Short mmCIF file of C-alpha atoms in Angstrom, two decimals:
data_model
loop_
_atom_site.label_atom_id
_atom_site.label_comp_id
_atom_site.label_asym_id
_atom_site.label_seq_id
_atom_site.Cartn_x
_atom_site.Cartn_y
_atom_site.Cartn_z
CA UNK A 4 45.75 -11.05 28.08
CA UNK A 5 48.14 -7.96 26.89
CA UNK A 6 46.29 -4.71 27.56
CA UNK A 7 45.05 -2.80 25.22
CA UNK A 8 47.41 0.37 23.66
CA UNK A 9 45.64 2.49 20.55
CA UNK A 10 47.57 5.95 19.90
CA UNK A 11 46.86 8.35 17.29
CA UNK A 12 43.22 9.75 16.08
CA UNK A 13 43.74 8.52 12.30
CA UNK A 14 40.51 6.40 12.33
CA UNK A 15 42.14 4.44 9.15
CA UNK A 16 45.02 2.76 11.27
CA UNK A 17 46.08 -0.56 10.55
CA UNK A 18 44.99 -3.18 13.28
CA UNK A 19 43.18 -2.71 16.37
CA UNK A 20 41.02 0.44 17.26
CA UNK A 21 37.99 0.99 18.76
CA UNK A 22 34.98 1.61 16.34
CA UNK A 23 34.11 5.06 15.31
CA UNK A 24 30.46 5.14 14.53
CA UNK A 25 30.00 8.01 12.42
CA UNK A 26 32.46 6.71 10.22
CA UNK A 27 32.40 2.78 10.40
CA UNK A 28 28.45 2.46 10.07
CA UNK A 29 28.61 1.13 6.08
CA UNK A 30 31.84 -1.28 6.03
CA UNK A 31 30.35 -2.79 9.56
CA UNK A 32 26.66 -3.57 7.55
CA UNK A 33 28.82 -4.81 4.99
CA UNK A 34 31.21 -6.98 7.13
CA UNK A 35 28.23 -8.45 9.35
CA UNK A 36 25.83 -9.08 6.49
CA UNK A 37 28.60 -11.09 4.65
CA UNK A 38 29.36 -12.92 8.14
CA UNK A 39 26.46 -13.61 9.20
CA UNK A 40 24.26 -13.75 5.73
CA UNK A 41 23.46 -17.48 6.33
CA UNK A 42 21.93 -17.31 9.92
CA UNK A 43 20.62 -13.82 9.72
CA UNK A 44 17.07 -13.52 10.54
CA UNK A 45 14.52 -10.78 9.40
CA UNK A 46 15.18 -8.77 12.79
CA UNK A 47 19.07 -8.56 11.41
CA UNK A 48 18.14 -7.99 7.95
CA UNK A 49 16.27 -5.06 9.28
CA UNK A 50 18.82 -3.73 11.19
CA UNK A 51 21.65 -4.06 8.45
CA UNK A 52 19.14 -1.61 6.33
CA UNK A 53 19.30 0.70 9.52
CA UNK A 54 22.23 0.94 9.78
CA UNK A 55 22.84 2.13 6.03
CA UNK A 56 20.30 4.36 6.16
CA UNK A 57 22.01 5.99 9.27
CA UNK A 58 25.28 6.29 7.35
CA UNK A 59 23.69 7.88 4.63
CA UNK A 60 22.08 10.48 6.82
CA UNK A 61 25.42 10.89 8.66
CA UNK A 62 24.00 9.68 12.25
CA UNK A 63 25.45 7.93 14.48
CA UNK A 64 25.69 6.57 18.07
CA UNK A 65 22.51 8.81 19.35
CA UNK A 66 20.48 6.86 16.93
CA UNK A 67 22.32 3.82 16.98
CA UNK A 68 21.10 2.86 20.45
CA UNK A 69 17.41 2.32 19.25
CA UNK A 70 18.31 -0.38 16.74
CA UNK A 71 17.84 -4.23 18.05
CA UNK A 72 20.03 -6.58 19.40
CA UNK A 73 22.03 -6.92 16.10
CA UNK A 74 23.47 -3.22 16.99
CA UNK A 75 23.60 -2.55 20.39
CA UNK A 76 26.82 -2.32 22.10
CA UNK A 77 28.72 -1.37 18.72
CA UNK A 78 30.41 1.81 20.12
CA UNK A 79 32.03 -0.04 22.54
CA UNK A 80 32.98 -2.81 20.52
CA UNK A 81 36.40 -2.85 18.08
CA UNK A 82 37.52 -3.49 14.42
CA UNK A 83 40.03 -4.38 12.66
CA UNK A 84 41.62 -2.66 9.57
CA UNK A 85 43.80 -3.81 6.98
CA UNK A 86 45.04 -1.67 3.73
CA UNK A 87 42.60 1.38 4.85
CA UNK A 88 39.77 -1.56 4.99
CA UNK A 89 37.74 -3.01 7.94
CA UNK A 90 38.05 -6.71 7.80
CA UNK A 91 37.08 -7.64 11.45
CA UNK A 92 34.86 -6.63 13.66
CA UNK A 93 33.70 -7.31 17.60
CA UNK A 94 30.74 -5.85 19.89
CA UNK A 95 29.71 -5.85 23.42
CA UNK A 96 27.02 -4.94 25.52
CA UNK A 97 25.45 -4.96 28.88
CA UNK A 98 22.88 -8.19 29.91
CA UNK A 99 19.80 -7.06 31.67
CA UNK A 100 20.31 -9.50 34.61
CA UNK A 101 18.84 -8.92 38.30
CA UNK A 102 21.79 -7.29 39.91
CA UNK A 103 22.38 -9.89 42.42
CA UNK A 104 23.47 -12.45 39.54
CA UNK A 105 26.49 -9.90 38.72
CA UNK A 106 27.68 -8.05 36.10
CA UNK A 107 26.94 -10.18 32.66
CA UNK A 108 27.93 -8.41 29.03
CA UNK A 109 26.96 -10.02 25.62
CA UNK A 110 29.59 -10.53 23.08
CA UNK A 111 28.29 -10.28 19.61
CA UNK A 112 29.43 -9.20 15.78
CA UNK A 113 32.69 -11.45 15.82
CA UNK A 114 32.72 -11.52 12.22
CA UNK A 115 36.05 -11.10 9.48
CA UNK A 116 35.64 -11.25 6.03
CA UNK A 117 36.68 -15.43 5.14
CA UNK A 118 39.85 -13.84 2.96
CA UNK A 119 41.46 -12.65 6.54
CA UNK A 120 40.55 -15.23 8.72
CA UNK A 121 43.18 -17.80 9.61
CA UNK A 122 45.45 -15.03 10.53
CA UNK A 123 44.55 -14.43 14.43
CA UNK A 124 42.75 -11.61 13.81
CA UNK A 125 39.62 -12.48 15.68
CA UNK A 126 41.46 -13.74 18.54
CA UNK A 127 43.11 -10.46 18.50
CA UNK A 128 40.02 -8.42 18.27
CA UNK A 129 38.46 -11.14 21.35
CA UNK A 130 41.50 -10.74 23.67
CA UNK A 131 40.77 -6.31 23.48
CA UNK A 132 37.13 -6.72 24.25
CA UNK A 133 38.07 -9.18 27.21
CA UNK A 134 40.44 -6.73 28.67
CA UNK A 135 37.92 -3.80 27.92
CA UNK A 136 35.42 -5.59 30.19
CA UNK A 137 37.68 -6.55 32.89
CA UNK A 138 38.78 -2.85 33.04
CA UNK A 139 35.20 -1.87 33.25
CA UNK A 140 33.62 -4.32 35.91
CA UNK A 141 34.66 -7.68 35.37
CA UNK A 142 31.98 -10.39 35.97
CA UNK A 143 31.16 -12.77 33.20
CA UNK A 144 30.84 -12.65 29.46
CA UNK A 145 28.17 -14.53 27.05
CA UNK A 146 28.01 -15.42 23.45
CA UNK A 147 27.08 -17.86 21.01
CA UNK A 148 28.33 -19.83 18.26
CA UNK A 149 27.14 -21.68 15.22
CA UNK A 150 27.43 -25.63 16.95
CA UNK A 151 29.22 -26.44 13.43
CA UNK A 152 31.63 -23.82 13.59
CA UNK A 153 34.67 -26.13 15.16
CA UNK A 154 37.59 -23.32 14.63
CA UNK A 155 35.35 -20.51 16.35
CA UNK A 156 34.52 -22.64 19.56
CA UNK A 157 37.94 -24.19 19.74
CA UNK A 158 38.92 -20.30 19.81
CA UNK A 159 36.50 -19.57 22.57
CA UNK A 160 38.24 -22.41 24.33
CA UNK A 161 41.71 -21.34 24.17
CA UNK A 162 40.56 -18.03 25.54
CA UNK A 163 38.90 -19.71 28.49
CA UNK A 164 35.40 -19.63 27.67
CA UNK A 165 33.38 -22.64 29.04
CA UNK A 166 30.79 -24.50 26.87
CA UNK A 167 27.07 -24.35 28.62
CA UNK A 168 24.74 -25.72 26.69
CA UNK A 169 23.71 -26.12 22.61
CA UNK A 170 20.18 -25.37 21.39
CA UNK A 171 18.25 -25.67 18.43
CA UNK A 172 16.36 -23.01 17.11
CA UNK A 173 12.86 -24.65 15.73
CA UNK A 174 10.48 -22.66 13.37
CA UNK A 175 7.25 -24.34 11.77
CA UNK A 176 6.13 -22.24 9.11
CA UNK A 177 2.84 -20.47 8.71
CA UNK A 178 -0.53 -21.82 6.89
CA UNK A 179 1.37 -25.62 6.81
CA UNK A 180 -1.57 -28.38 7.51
CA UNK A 181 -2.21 -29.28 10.76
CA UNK A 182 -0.34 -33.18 11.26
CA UNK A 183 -3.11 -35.86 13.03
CA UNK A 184 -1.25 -35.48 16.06
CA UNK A 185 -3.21 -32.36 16.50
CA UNK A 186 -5.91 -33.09 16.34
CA UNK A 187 -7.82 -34.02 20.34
CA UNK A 188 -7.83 -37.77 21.07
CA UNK A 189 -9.86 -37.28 24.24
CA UNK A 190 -6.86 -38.68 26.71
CA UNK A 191 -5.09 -35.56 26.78
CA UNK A 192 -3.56 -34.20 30.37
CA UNK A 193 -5.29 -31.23 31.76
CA UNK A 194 -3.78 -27.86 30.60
CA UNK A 195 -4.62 -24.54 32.84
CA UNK A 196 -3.92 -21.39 32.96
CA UNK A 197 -1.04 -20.89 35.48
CA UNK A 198 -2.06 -18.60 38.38
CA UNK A 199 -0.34 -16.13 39.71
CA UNK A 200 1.05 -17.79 43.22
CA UNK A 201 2.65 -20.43 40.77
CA UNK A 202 6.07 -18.41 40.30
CA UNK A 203 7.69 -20.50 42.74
CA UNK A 204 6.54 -23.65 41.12
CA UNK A 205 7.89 -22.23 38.02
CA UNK A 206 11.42 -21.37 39.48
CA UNK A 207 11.25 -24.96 40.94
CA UNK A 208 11.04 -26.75 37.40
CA UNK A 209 13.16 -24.40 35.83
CA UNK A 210 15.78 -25.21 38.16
CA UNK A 211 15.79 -28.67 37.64
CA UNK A 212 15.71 -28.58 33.95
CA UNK A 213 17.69 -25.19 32.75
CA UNK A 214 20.09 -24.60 35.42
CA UNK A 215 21.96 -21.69 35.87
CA UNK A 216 25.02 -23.22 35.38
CA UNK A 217 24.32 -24.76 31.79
CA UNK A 218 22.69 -21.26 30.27
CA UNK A 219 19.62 -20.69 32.15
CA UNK A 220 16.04 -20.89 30.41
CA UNK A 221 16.95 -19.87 27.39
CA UNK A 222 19.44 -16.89 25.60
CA UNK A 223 19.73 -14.06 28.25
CA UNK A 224 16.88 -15.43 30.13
CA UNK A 225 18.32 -16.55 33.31
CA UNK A 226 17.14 -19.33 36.00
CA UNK A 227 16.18 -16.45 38.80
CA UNK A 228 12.92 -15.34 40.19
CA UNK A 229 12.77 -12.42 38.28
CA UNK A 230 12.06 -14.72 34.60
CA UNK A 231 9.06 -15.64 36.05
CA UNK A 232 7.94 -13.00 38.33
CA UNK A 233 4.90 -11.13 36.47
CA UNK A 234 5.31 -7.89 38.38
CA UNK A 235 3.20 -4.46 37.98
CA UNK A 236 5.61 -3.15 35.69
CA UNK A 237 6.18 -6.21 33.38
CA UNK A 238 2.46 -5.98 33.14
CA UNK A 239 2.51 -2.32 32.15
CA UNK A 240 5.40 -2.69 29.90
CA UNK A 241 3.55 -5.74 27.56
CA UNK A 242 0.04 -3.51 27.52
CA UNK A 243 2.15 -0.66 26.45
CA UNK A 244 4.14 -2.81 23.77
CA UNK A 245 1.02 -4.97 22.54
CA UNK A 246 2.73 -7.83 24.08
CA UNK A 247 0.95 -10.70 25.15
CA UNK A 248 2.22 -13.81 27.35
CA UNK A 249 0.37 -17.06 27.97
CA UNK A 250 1.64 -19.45 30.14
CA UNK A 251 0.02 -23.14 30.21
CA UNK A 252 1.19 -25.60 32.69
CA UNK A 253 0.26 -29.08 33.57
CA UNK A 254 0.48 -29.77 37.16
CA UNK A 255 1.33 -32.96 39.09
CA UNK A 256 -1.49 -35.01 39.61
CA UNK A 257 -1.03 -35.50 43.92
CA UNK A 258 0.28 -31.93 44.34
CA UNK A 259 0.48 -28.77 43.02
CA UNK A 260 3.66 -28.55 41.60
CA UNK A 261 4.25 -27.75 37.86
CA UNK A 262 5.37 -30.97 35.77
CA UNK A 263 5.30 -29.00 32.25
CA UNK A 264 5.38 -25.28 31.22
CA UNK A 265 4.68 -23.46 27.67
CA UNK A 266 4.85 -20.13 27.25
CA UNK A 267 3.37 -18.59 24.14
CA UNK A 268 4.61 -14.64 23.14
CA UNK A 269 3.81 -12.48 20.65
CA UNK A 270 4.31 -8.82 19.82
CA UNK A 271 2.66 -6.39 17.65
CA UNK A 272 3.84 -6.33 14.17
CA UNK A 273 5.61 -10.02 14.76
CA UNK A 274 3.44 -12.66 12.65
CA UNK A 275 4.81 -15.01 14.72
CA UNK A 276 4.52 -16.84 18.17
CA UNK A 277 7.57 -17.74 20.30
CA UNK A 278 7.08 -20.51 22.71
CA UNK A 279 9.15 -21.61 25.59
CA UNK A 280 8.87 -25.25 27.28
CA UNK A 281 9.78 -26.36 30.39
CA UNK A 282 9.05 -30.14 30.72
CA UNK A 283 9.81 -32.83 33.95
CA UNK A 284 12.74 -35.37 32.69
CA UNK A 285 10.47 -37.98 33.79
CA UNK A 286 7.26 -37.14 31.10
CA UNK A 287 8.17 -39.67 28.21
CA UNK A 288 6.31 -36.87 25.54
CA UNK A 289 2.67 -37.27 26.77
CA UNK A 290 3.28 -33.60 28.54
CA UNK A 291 5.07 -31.95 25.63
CA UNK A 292 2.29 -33.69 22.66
CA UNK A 293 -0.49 -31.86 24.87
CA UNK A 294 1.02 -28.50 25.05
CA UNK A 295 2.84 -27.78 21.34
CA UNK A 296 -0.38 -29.70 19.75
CA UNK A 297 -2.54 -26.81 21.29
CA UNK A 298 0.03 -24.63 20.20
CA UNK A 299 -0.29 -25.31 16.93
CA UNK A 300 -3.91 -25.80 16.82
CA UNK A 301 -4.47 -22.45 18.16
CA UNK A 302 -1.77 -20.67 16.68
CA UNK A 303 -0.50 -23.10 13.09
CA UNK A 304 -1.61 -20.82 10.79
CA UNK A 305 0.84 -18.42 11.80
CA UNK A 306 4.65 -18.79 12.60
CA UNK A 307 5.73 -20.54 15.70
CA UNK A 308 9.74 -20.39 16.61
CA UNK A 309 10.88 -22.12 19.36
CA UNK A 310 14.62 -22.36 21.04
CA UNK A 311 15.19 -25.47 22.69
CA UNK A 312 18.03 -27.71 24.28
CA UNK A 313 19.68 -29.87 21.29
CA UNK A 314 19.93 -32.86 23.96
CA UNK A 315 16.02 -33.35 24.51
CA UNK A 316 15.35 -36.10 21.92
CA UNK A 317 11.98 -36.33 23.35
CA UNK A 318 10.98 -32.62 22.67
CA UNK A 319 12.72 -32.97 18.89
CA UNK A 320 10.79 -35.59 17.98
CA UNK A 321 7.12 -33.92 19.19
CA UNK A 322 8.25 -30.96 17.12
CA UNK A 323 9.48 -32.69 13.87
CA UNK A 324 5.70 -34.47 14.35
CA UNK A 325 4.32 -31.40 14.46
CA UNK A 326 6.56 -29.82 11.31
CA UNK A 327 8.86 -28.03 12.97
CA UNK A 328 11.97 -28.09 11.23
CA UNK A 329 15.63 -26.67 12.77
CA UNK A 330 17.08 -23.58 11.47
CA UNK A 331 20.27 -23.30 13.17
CA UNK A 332 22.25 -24.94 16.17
CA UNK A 333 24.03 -22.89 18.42
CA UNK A 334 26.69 -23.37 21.79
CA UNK A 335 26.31 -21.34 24.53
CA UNK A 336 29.18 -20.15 26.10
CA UNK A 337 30.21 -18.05 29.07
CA UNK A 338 33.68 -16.54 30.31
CA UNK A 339 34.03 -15.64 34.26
CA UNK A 340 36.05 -13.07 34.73
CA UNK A 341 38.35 -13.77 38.43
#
């Protein structure tokens, strides 16, 4: 990759230059809504209304930081401006990894307007945030990308990122009727609690099902001790937050490890559950119909989202059972950094 030369202060220069935020807050909401307006969730929505209001009151990177995920990282990200407009756009951010796994940045916001595209301009605005990070520290890089967007992963490619893994992202809407499968036949596996000397148990299945090397547990959740590790201060952190976690497992029936894992979240002013399942290759759905039936017993007349690998057929079927339906597919991918 070419390193990365931006002279002059004129924040209205054609091509590459790093984003301004007190001046670039409205045309990036604009750019990112129209991007991403199929796929955007409420969290997103929320944040493109942020980030207008911002403009309007003439704030900027101070404020910026509090915004979610949708925002972070913008002031050191770059756009791209054509005739005094900005029709491109690229963030990054730090990962909040355990320090031993590296250094680990999240690439986000590469988004131009559909009339530009075709003209190299995100590869362009991907090749100055590469360099940017492997002037800063190096390590690896992470995104994701829609599974049905062929020219943006082919991109990613050419670049030398590396495919991981794709995942569906599964939603079954609030107040639907519970299905039969539901309801208790009596022949059910036994679900407990999970105690708290099961972390290694945890690790264990996780690392057989969601390794490392194919994206981890889920997005920016990675296969290390620290996922599953319910210190003093995670504790502290939820009570402060009104967050709650459950975790259900069902354990092998000669020993004590873990052959299936659910974990059910939710947060104070979300009205909906996220779960997270962790299942043995070897249970042929008896495991998962046990845990996301009491899911949605306990929990189906609210919203339940769940991210899960696209290649589990088993798991996809439980879940369209249960009326979960897909809302988007997305590749993981990763760049190392040598």
């Amino acid at each position: 990759m070419a390193g990365i030369t931006i002279s002059g202060p004129n924040v209205r220069e054609q091509g590459l230059r790093p984003v301004n935020l007190r001046t670039d807050l409205p045309e990036l909401a604009d750019l990112i809504e129209t991007a991403f307006s199929s796929t955007m969730d409420s969290g997103g929505r929320a944040a493109i209304r942020e980030m207008r209001q911002l403009s309007r009151l003439g704030l900027g990177l101070g404020v910026l930081s509090n915004l979610n995920e949708l925002a972070q990282g913008m002031s050191l990200g770059f756009v791209w401006v054509e005739s005094g407009r900005i029709v491109g756009n690229v963030s990054v951010y730090p990962a909040d990894y355990p320090r031993e796994m590296g250094r680990v940045w999240i690439i986000a916001n590469v988004a131009v307007y559909p009339e530009y595209r075709g003209r190299g301009i995100a590869t362009r605005l991907m090749n100055a945030i590469l360099d940017m990070i492997q002037q800063k520290s190096g390590g690896m890089a992470v995104l994701q990308v829609d599974l049905d967007n062929n020219t943006a992963r082919h991109m990613y490619r050419k670049l030398g990122f590396r495919e991981e893994r794709a995942w569906s992202q599964w939603r079954r809407g609030a107040y639907r009727p519970l299905h039969t499968h539901t309801q208790i036949n009596g022949n059910e596996p036994r679900i407990v609690q999970r105690r708290m000397g099961d972390t290694g148990y945890e690790l264990a299945l996780a690392q057989q099902v969601r390794p490392q090397e194919r994206g981890g547990v889920d997005w920016l959740r990675p296969t290390h001790i620290n996922t599953f590790r319910l210190s003093v201060s995670k504790r502290l952190s939820n009570w402060l937050n009104l967050r709650d976690v459950q975790r259900l497992v069902i354990r092998d029936a000669h020993n004590e490890a873990i052959e299936s894992w659910l974990q059910i979240e939710s947060a104070f002013g979300v009205s909906s559950r996220q779960l997270t399942l962790l299942n043995h290759p070897l249970d042929t759905g008896t495991n998962v119909e046990a845990l996301i039936g009491l899911a949605v017993r306990r929990y189906g007349y609210e919203g339940i989202n769940m991210n899960h690998p696209h290649d589990d057929q088993i798991v996809s079927r439980v879940l369209r059972a249960h009326q979960f339906s897909t809302r988007r597919q997305v590749m993981h991918m990763r760049y190392t950094f040598s």
